[in-house]
Coordinates of C-alpha atoms in Angstrom, one line a residue:
M1 CA -59.3 -95.5 39.2
T2 CA -60.3 -95.8 35.6
I3 CA -62.4 -93.8 33.2
Q4 CA -65.1 -96.4 33.6
D5 CA -65.2 -95.9 37.4
V6 CA -65.7 -92.1 36.9
A7 CA -68.4 -92.8 34.3
K8 CA -70.3 -95.1 36.8
A9 CA -70.0 -92.6 39.6
A10 CA -71.3 -89.7 37.4
G11 CA -74.0 -91.8 35.8
V12 CA -72.7 -91.2 32.3
S13 CA -70.9 -93.1 29.6
P14 CA -67.1 -93.4 29.4
M15 CA -67.2 -91.4 26.1
T16 CA -68.9 -88.5 28.0
V17 CA -66.1 -88.6 30.6
S18 CA -63.6 -88.5 27.8
H19 CA -65.3 -85.5 26.3
V20 CA -65.1 -83.6 29.6
I21 CA -61.5 -84.5 30.1
N22 CA -60.6 -83.2 26.6
D23 CA -62.7 -80.1 27.0
H24 CA -65.2 -81.0 24.3
P25 CA -67.5 -78.1 23.7
H26 CA -70.7 -80.1 23.2
V27 CA -71.2 -81.3 26.8
K28 CA -74.0 -79.8 28.9
N29 CA -72.8 -77.7 31.8
E30 CA -74.7 -79.8 34.3
T31 CA -73.2 -83.0 32.9
R32 CA -69.7 -81.5 32.9
E33 CA -70.0 -80.4 36.5
R34 CA -71.2 -83.9 37.6
V35 CA -68.3 -85.6 35.8
L36 CA -65.8 -83.1 37.3
R37 CA -67.2 -83.8 40.8
A38 CA -66.8 -87.5 40.3
I39 CA -63.2 -87.0 39.1
A40 CA -62.4 -85.0 42.2
E41 CA -64.1 -87.4 44.6
L42 CA -62.4 -90.5 43.1
D43 CA -59.0 -88.6 42.7
Y44 CA -58.9 -89.8 39.1
R45 CA -55.7 -89.0 37.2
V46 CA -55.5 -89.0 33.4
N47 CA -53.1 -91.6 32.0
V48 CA -51.0 -89.2 29.9
A49 CA -48.8 -92.0 28.4
A50 CA -51.9 -94.0 27.2
R51 CA -53.5 -90.9 25.8
N52 CA -50.3 -90.0 23.9
L53 CA -50.3 -93.5 22.4
R54 CA -53.9 -93.1 21.2
T55 CA -53.5 -89.6 19.8
G56 CA -49.9 -89.7 18.5
R57 CA -49.3 -86.4 20.3
T58 CA -47.4 -85.6 23.5
G59 CA -48.6 -82.0 24.0
T60 CA -45.0 -80.9 24.1
I61 CA -43.1 -78.8 21.5
G62 CA -39.4 -78.2 21.4
L63 CA -37.6 -74.9 21.4
A64 CA -34.0 -74.9 20.2
V65 CA -32.1 -71.7 20.9
A66 CA -28.4 -70.8 20.4
E67 CA -27.4 -69.9 23.9
I68 CA -29.8 -70.1 26.8
D69 CA -27.6 -67.9 29.1
R70 CA -28.0 -64.9 26.8
P71 CA -30.7 -62.4 28.0
Y72 CA -32.3 -62.2 24.6
Y73 CA -32.9 -66.0 24.3
G74 CA -34.1 -66.2 27.9
Q75 CA -36.7 -63.5 27.2
L76 CA -37.7 -65.1 24.0
A77 CA -38.1 -68.5 25.7
A78 CA -40.3 -67.0 28.4
A79 CA -42.6 -65.5 25.7
I80 CA -42.9 -68.7 23.8
I81 CA -43.7 -70.7 27.0
T82 CA -46.4 -68.2 27.8
A83 CA -47.8 -68.4 24.3
A84 CA -47.7 -72.2 24.3
E85 CA -49.4 -72.5 27.7
R86 CA -52.4 -70.5 26.3
R87 CA -52.8 -73.3 23.7
G88 CA -52.4 -76.2 26.2
L89 CA -48.8 -77.0 25.1
K90 CA -45.6 -77.6 27.1
V91 CA -42.2 -76.4 25.9
A92 CA -38.9 -78.3 26.2
I93 CA -35.9 -76.1 25.7
E94 CA -32.5 -77.2 24.3
Q95 CA -29.3 -75.3 23.3
T96 CA -27.7 -75.5 19.9
G97 CA -24.5 -73.7 20.8
A98 CA -25.0 -71.2 18.0
S99 CA -23.7 -73.8 15.5
R100 CA -25.0 -75.3 12.3
E101 CA -24.3 -78.8 13.7
G102 CA -26.3 -78.2 16.8
E103 CA -29.2 -76.9 14.8
L104 CA -29.1 -79.9 12.5
D105 CA -29.1 -82.2 15.6
A106 CA -32.2 -80.4 17.0
L107 CA -34.0 -80.9 13.6
A108 CA -33.0 -84.6 13.4
L109 CA -33.6 -85.6 17.0
S110 CA -36.7 -83.7 17.9
R111 CA -38.9 -86.7 17.0
N112 CA -36.8 -89.0 19.1
R113 CA -37.3 -86.6 22.0
L114 CA -41.1 -86.9 21.5
Y115 CA -41.8 -83.3 20.5
D116 CA -44.9 -82.8 18.5
G117 CA -43.1 -80.0 16.6
L118 CA -40.1 -77.7 16.9
I119 CA -39.4 -74.0 17.0
L120 CA -35.8 -73.5 15.9
S121 CA -34.0 -70.2 16.4
T122 CA -31.4 -70.3 13.7
V123 CA -27.9 -68.9 13.8
G124 CA -25.7 -71.4 11.9
L125 CA -28.1 -72.7 9.2
G126 CA -28.3 -70.6 6.1
P127 CA -30.2 -70.4 2.8
A128 CA -28.1 -73.2 1.3
D129 CA -29.5 -75.6 4.0
T130 CA -33.2 -75.2 3.1
E131 CA -33.4 -78.8 1.8
L132 CA -32.4 -80.1 5.2
L133 CA -35.5 -78.5 6.7
K134 CA -37.7 -81.0 4.8
V135 CA -38.3 -83.2 7.9
D136 CA -41.4 -85.4 8.7
H137 CA -42.6 -83.2 11.6
P138 CA -43.7 -79.6 11.9
V139 CA -41.0 -77.0 12.2
V140 CA -41.1 -73.2 12.5
I141 CA -37.9 -71.2 12.0
L142 CA -37.4 -68.2 14.3
G143 CA -34.6 -66.0 13.2
E144 CA -32.8 -64.3 10.4
R145 CA -31.1 -66.8 8.2
I146 CA -33.6 -69.0 6.4
F147 CA -35.6 -67.5 3.6
D148 CA -37.9 -69.0 0.9
G149 CA -37.6 -72.4 2.7
P150 CA -40.1 -75.3 3.0
V151 CA -41.2 -74.3 6.6
D152 CA -42.8 -71.3 8.3
H153 CA -40.5 -68.5 9.2
V154 CA -40.9 -65.8 11.8
A155 CA -38.2 -63.1 11.2
M156 CA -36.8 -60.1 13.0
P157 CA -37.3 -56.7 11.3
N158 CA -33.5 -56.5 11.0
V159 CA -33.0 -54.1 8.1
E160 CA -35.9 -51.9 9.1
G161 CA -35.1 -51.8 12.8
A162 CA -31.4 -51.1 12.1
R163 CA -32.3 -48.3 9.8
A164 CA -34.6 -46.8 12.4
A165 CA -31.9 -47.1 15.1
T166 CA -29.3 -45.3 13.0
A167 CA -31.8 -42.7 11.9
H168 CA -32.7 -42.1 15.6
L169 CA -29.1 -41.3 16.4
I170 CA -28.9 -39.0 13.3
E171 CA -32.1 -37.2 14.4
R172 CA -30.5 -36.6 17.8
G173 CA -27.6 -34.8 16.1
C174 CA -25.1 -37.6 15.5
R175 CA -23.0 -37.3 12.3
R176 CA -20.3 -39.9 12.9
V177 CA -22.0 -43.1 13.9
V178 CA -20.0 -46.2 14.8
L179 CA -21.5 -49.6 14.0
I180 CA -20.4 -52.4 16.4
D181 CA -21.4 -55.7 14.8
G182 CA -20.1 -59.1 13.5
G183 CA -18.1 -57.5 10.8
V184 CA -17.8 -60.4 8.3
R185 CA -19.3 -59.6 4.9
G186 CA -20.1 -62.4 2.6
D187 CA -22.9 -64.1 0.7
E188 CA -24.5 -65.4 3.9
V189 CA -27.5 -63.6 5.2
D190 CA -27.3 -63.2 9.0
V191 CA -28.2 -60.7 11.7
S192 CA -25.0 -58.7 11.2
S193 CA -25.3 -58.4 7.4
L194 CA -29.0 -57.4 7.7
R195 CA -28.4 -54.8 10.4
Y196 CA -25.4 -53.5 8.5
T197 CA -27.6 -53.0 5.5
G198 CA -30.1 -51.0 7.6
Y199 CA -27.2 -48.9 9.0
R200 CA -26.0 -48.1 5.5
E201 CA -29.5 -47.2 4.3
A202 CA -30.0 -44.7 7.1
L203 CA -26.7 -43.0 6.3
D204 CA -27.6 -42.8 2.7
A205 CA -31.0 -41.4 3.4
A206 CA -29.5 -38.7 5.6
G207 CA -26.8 -37.8 3.0
L208 CA -24.0 -38.9 5.3
A209 CA -20.9 -40.6 3.8
F210 CA -20.1 -44.1 4.8
D211 CA -16.7 -44.4 6.6
P212 CA -15.4 -48.0 6.9
A213 CA -13.3 -47.0 9.8
L214 CA -16.5 -46.5 11.8
V215 CA -17.4 -50.2 11.6
A216 CA -16.0 -52.0 14.7
P217 CA -16.1 -55.8 14.2
I218 CA -16.6 -58.2 17.1
D219 CA -16.4 -62.0 17.1
A220 CA -19.2 -62.7 19.6
F221 CA -22.4 -60.8 20.7
T222 CA -21.3 -60.5 24.3
M223 CA -20.9 -57.7 26.8
E224 CA -17.2 -58.4 26.9
S225 CA -16.9 -57.9 23.1
G226 CA -19.0 -54.8 23.2
A227 CA -16.9 -53.2 26.0
A228 CA -13.6 -54.1 24.2
A229 CA -14.9 -52.7 20.9
A230 CA -16.0 -49.4 22.6
R231 CA -12.6 -49.1 24.3
R232 CA -10.8 -49.8 21.0
V233 CA -12.8 -47.1 19.2
A234 CA -12.3 -44.6 22.0
D235 CA -8.5 -45.3 21.9
S236 CA -8.3 -45.0 18.1
G237 CA -8.6 -41.2 18.0
L238 CA -11.5 -41.5 15.6
D239 CA -14.0 -38.7 15.6
F240 CA -17.4 -40.2 16.5
D241 CA -20.6 -39.1 18.3
G242 CA -22.9 -42.1 18.1
I243 CA -22.8 -45.9 18.4
F244 CA -25.3 -48.4 17.0
C245 CA -24.7 -51.9 18.5
V246 CA -26.0 -55.0 16.8
T247 CA -27.6 -56.2 20.1
D248 CA -28.5 -54.8 23.5
T249 CA -26.1 -57.2 25.1
V250 CA -23.3 -55.7 23.0
A251 CA -24.6 -52.2 23.8
I252 CA -24.5 -52.7 27.5
G253 CA -20.9 -53.8 27.2
A254 CA -20.2 -50.7 25.0
L255 CA -21.6 -48.4 27.8
R256 CA -19.1 -50.0 30.2
G257 CA -16.2 -49.6 27.7
L258 CA -17.0 -45.9 27.1
A259 CA -17.2 -45.3 30.9
D260 CA -13.8 -47.0 31.3
R261 CA -12.4 -44.3 28.9
G262 CA -14.3 -41.4 30.5
V263 CA -16.5 -40.9 27.5
A264 CA -19.8 -39.4 28.6
V265 CA -23.1 -41.0 27.4
P266 CA -25.2 -39.3 26.1
G267 CA -23.3 -36.0 26.5
R268 CA -20.4 -36.8 24.1
V269 CA -21.6 -40.0 22.5
K270 CA -25.1 -41.4 22.1
V271 CA -25.7 -45.2 22.1
I272 CA -28.5 -47.4 20.9
G273 CA -28.9 -51.2 20.8
F274 CA -31.4 -53.7 19.4
D275 CA -33.7 -56.3 21.0
N276 CA -35.2 -54.4 24.0
I277 CA -34.0 -56.9 26.6
A278 CA -35.2 -56.1 30.2
E279 CA -31.7 -55.3 31.5
G280 CA -31.4 -52.3 29.1
A281 CA -34.0 -50.4 31.1
Y282 CA -31.8 -50.6 34.2
S283 CA -28.3 -49.9 32.8
V284 CA -26.7 -46.5 33.6
P285 CA -27.6 -44.7 31.5
S286 CA -30.7 -46.6 30.5
L287 CA -30.3 -48.0 27.0
S288 CA -32.2 -46.8 24.0
T289 CA -33.1 -49.7 21.7
I290 CA -35.2 -51.3 19.0
D291 CA -38.1 -53.4 20.3
P292 CA -39.0 -56.2 17.8
D293 CA -42.1 -57.2 19.8
H294 CA -41.0 -60.5 21.3
T295 CA -44.6 -61.3 22.4
L296 CA -45.9 -61.0 18.8
M297 CA -43.0 -63.1 17.5
A298 CA -43.6 -65.8 20.1
D299 CA -47.4 -65.8 19.6
T300 CA -47.0 -66.0 15.8
A301 CA -44.4 -68.9 16.0
V302 CA -46.6 -70.9 18.3
D303 CA -49.7 -70.2 16.3
L304 CA -48.0 -71.4 13.1
L305 CA -46.7 -74.5 14.7
A306 CA -50.1 -75.3 16.3
R307 CA -51.7 -74.9 12.9
R308 CA -49.2 -77.3 11.3
L309 CA -50.0 -79.8 14.1
T310 CA -53.6 -79.8 13.1
E311 CA -52.7 -80.1 9.4
K312 CA -50.5 -83.1 10.0
G313 CA -51.4 -86.0 7.7
K314 CA -53.7 -83.9 5.6
K315 CA -53.0 -83.6 1.9
N316 CA -54.0 -79.9 1.4
R317 CA -51.5 -78.2 3.6
Q318 CA -51.0 -74.4 3.3
V319 CA -47.8 -73.2 1.8
A320 CA -45.0 -72.0 4.1
Q321 CA -45.6 -68.6 5.7
E322 CA -43.0 -65.8 6.0
F323 CA -43.7 -63.3 8.8
I324 CA -41.6 -60.3 9.7
S325 CA -42.4 -58.8 13.1
R326 CA -43.2 -55.1 13.6
F327 CA -40.9 -52.9 15.7
S328 CA -40.7 -49.6 17.6
V329 CA -37.9 -47.3 18.8
V330 CA -37.6 -47.1 22.6
A331 CA -35.8 -43.9 23.4
R332 CA -34.1 -43.8 26.8
E333 CA -31.3 -41.9 28.5
S334 CA -28.4 -43.2 26.3
T335 CA -29.6 -41.1 23.3
G336 CA -30.4 -38.1 25.4

């Protein structure tokens, strides 16, 4: 069946059928219903490939994340898929392996994979790579590491959230707060350095001295690393009464590590994470955390990308936007 067959059956022009298929607002309801009945009776199917050739669009956007098997990225992907569906877009997901090379591949190959645009969650790319973001298709960066770049950026409230997490422990009576994070301090801006900054700011605001011995570095944001770090701190003989973990995944591991050493949470040590992944509500004890509002971040990223798709080819494009999400403290059993 062709669009001409539908037009003949409905007694309208092929252009009117096209308007109905593409949900054009200026079609009378009676006409729309007549065309839809003809489509159903004739079992007409839109030729998506042909439409893509005509419009230059596929209706699919790419989402590149570091590690799809991490709860945070799975939750983020689900929120972006939901946001995209509301705008009539499909999402293709790929994994970058948390590496700069993988993220560059996602940028370079997204057009070959027929994505209309790309949402890229960055871990490996940094501010020095901003020139590499100047590609010929719409890109939105979702993450911590690209600032003042040529593309739209939706960022976590890392400093503010980490400051609030540490302050929450202090408000609950903690005076010796351990930070479990990536540990490497350099010129690069990343999730660890930003959340470390928030941690330090909360200590300063409370008049508490910073003790480098209370920073427990890990080489991966995994439950295994969190558990190992918590066991290491418990075995060290350090005096501590609180732990702020750089992510919820690390924090869930830390709860396991403390349990292995017989350290009661929240009785002896209070623990808080960051990300508000769903699993945290079901750990024992349930995990206090920072909620960065994944839904808002996903909606904003998809909105920005959709806007860039409509601007494509126009001379007067808006300048790149920088958006930092709001956050809230979710207090659960692990902080008393």
